PDB file of C-alpha atoms in Angstrom:
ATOM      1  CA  UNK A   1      29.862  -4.862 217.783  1.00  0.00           C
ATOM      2  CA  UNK A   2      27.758  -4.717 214.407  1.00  0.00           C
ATOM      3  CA  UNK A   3      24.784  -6.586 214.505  1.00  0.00           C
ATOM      4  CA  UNK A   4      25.210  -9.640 211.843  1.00  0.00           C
ATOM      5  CA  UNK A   5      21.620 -10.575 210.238  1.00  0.00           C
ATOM      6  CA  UNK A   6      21.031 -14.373 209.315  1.00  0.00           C
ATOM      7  CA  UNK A   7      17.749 -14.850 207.732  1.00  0.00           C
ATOM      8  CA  UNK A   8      15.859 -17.899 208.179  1.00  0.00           C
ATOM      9  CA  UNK A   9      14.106 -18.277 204.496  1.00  0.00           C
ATOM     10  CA  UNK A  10       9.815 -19.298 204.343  1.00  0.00           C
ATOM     11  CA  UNK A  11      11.165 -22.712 203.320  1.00  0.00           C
ATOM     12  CA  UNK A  12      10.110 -25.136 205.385  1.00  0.00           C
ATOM     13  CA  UNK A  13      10.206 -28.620 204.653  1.00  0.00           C
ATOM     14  CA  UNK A  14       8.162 -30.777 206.503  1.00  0.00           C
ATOM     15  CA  UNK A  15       9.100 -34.836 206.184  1.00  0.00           C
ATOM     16  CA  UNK A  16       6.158 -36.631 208.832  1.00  0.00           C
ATOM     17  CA  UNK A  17       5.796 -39.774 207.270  1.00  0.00           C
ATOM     18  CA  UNK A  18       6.644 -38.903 203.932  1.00  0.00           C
ATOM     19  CA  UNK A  19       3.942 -36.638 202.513  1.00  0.00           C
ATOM     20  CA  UNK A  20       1.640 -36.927 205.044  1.00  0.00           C
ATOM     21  CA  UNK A  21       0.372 -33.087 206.640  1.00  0.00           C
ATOM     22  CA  UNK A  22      -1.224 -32.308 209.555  1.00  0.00           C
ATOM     23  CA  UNK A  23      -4.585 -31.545 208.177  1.00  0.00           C
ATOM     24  CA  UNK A  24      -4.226 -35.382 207.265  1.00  0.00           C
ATOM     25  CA  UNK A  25      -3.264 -36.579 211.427  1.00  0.00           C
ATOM     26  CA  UNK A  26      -6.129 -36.529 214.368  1.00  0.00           C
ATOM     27  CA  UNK A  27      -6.510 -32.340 215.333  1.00  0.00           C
ATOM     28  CA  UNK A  28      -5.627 -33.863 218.834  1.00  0.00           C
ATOM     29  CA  UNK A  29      -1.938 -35.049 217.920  1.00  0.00           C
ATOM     30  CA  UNK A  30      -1.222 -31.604 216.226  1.00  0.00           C
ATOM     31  CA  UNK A  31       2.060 -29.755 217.852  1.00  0.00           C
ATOM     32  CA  UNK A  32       3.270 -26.408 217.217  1.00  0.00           C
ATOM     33  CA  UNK A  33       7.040 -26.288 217.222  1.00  0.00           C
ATOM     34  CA  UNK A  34       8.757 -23.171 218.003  1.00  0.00           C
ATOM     35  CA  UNK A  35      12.382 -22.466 218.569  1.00  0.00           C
ATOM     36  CA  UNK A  36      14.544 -19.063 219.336  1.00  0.00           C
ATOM     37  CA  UNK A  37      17.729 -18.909 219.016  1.00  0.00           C
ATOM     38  CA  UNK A  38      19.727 -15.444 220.589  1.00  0.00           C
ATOM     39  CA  UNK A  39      23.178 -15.137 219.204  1.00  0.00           C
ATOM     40  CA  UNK A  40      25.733 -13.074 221.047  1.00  0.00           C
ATOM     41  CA  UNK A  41      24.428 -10.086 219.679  1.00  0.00           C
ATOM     42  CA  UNK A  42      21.303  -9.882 220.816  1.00  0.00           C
ATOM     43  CA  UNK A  43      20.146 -11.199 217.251  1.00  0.00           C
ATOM     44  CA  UNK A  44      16.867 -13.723 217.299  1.00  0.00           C
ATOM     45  CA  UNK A  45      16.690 -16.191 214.770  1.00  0.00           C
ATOM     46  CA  UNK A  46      13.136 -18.270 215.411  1.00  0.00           C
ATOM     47  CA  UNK A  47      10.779 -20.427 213.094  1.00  0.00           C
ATOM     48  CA  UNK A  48       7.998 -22.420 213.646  1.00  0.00           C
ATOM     49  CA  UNK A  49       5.390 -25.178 212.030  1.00  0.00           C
ATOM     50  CA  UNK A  50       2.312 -27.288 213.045  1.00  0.00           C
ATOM     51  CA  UNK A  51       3.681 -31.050 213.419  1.00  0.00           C
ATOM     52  CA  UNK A  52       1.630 -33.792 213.181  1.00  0.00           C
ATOM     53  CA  UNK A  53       3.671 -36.650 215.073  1.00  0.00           C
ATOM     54  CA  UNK A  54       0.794 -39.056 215.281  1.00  0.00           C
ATOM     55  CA  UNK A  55       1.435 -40.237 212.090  1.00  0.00           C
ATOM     56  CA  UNK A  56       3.694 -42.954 211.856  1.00  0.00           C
ATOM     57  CA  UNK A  57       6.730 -42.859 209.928  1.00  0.00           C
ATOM     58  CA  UNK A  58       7.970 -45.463 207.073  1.00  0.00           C
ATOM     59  CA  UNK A  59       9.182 -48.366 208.401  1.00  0.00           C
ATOM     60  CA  UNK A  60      12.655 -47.732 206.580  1.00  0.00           C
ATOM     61  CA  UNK A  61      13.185 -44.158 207.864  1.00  0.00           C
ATOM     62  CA  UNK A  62      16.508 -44.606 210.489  1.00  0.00           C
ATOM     63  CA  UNK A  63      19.186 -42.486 211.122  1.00  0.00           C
ATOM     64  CA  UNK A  64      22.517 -42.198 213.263  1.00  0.00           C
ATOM     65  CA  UNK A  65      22.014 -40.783 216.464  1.00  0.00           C
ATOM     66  CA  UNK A  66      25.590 -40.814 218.978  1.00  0.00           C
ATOM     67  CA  UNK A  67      26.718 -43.644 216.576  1.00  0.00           C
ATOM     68  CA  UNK A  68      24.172 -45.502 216.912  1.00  0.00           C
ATOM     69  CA  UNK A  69      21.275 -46.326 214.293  1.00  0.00           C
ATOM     70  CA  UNK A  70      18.057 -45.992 215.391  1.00  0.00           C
ATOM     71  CA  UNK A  71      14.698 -45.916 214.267  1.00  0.00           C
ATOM     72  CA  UNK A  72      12.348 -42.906 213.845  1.00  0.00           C
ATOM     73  CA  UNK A  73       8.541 -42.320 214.201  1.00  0.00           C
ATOM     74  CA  UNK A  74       8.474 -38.557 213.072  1.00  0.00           C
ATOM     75  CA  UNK A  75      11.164 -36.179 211.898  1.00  0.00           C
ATOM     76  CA  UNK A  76      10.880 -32.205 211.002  1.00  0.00           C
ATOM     77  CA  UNK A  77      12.954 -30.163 208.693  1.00  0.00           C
ATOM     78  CA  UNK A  78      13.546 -26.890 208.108  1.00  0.00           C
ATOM     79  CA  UNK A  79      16.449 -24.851 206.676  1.00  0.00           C
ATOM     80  CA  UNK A  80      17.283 -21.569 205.231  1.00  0.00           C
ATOM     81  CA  UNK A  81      19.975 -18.770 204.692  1.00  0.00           C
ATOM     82  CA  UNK A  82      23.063 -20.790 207.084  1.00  0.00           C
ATOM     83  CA  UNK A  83      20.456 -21.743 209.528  1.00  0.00           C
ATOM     84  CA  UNK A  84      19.308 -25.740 209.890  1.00  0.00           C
ATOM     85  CA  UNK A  85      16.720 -27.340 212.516  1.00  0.00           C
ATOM     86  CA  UNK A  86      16.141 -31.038 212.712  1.00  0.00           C
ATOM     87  CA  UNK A  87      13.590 -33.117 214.907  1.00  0.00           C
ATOM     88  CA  UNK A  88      13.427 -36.329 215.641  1.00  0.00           C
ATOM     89  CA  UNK A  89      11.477 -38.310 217.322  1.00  0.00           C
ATOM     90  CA  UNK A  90      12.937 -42.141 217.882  1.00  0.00           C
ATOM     91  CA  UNK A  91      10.961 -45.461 218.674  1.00  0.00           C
ATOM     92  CA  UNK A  92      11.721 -45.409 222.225  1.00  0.00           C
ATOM     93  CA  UNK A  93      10.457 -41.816 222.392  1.00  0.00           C
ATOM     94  CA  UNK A  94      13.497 -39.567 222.664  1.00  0.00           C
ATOM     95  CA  UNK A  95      13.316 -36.382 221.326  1.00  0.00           C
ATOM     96  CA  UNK A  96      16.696 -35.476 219.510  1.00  0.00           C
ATOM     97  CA  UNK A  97      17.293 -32.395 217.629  1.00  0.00           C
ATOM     98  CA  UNK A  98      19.723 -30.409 216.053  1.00  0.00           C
ATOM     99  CA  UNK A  99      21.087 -26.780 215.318  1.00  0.00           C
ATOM    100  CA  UNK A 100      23.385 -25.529 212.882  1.00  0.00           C
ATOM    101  CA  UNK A 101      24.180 -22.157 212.132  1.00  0.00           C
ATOM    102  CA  UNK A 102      26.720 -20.312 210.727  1.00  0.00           C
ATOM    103  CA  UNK A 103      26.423 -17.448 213.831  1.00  0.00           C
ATOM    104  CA  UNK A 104      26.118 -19.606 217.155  1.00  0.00           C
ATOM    105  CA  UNK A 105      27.507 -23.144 216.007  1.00  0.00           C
ATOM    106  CA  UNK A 106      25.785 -26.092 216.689  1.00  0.00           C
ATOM    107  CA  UNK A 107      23.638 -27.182 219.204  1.00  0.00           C
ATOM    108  CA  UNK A 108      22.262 -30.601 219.974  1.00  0.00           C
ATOM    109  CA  UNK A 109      19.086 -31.569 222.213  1.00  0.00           C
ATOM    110  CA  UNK A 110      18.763 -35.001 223.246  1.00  0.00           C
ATOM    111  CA  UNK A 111      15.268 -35.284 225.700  1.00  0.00           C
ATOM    112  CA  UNK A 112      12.752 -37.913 227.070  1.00  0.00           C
ATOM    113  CA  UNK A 113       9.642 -36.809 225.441  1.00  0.00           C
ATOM    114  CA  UNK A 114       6.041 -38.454 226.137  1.00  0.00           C
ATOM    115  CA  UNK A 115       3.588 -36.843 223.463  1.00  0.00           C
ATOM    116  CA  UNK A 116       3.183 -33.776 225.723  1.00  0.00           C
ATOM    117  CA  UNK A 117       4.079 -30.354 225.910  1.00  0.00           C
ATOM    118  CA  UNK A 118       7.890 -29.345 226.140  1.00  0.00           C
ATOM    119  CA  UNK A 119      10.025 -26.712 226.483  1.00  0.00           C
ATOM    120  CA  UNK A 120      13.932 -26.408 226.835  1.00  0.00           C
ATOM    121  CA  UNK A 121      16.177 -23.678 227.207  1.00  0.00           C
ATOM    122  CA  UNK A 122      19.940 -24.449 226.309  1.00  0.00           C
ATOM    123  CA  UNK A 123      23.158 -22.619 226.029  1.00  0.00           C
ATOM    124  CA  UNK A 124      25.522 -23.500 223.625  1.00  0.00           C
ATOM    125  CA  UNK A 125      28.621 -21.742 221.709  1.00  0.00           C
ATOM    126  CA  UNK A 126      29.950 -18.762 220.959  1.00  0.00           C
ATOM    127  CA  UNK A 127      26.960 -17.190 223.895  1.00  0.00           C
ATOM    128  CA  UNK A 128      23.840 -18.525 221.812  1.00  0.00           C
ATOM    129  CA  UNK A 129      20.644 -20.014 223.488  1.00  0.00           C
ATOM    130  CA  UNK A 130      18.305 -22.225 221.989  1.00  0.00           C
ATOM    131  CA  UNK A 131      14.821 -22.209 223.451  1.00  0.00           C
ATOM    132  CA  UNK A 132      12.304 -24.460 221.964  1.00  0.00           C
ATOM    133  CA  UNK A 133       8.768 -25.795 222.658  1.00  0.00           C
ATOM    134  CA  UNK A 134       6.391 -28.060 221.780  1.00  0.00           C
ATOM    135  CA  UNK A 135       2.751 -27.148 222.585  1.00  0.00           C
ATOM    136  CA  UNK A 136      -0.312 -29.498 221.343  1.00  0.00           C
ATOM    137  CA  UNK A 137      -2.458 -27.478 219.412  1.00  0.00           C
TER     138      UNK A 137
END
């Protein structure tokens, strides 16, 4: 099996409450995000960022979440070469995320989450797993 290579570009895109950064939130509501994704050939395709979620989002920022439309608090992009992560955070504090790439599919996480530390491990399509966690910093 030859070993396929997606590369997740340095562009990270960061959308907490518009153009707010973490430098700008309390050093106490500072997250690191980090996610790994393992393809079916042993590839790893990761990424991470500092989050700020204690910032609040813009009153207007909602999206569509299992058909329904529902506020956010705090949302993280990033994207590169075929890979896409989303993360979400919704007013009644669900964490919902999403994973696109052109290797392993999609995957979708839809968690409780309370401000603290998380971590999920998840298998999805074509025998990709998506581990991810959320540490305060």
């Amino acid at each position: 099996m030859r070993n396929s290579y997606l590369t997740l570009l340095s562009t990270l895109v960061f959308a907490v409450a518009g153009t707010a950064t973490a430098q700008q939130a309390d050093e106490k509501d500072v997250y690191e995000i980090e996610y790994h994704v393992m393809s079916g050939d042993n590839h790893i395709e990761s990424g991470f960022g500092n989050w700020a979620p204690a910032l609040p989002a813009p009153s207007s920022q909602t999206m569509m979440v299992n058909g329904e439309k529902v506020n956010l608090k705090y949302s993280m992009l990033s994207g590169g070469d075929g890979v896409n992560m989303s993360f979400y955070i919704t007013e009644d504090d669900r964490l919902w995320g999403i994973f696109t790439s052109s290797q392993c599919g999609t995957a979708i996480v839809d968690e409780q989450w309370m401000g603290k530390n998380f971590n999920l491990q998840k298998s999805f399509s074509k025998r990709c797993q998506l581990r991810l966690s959320i540490t305060k910093r």
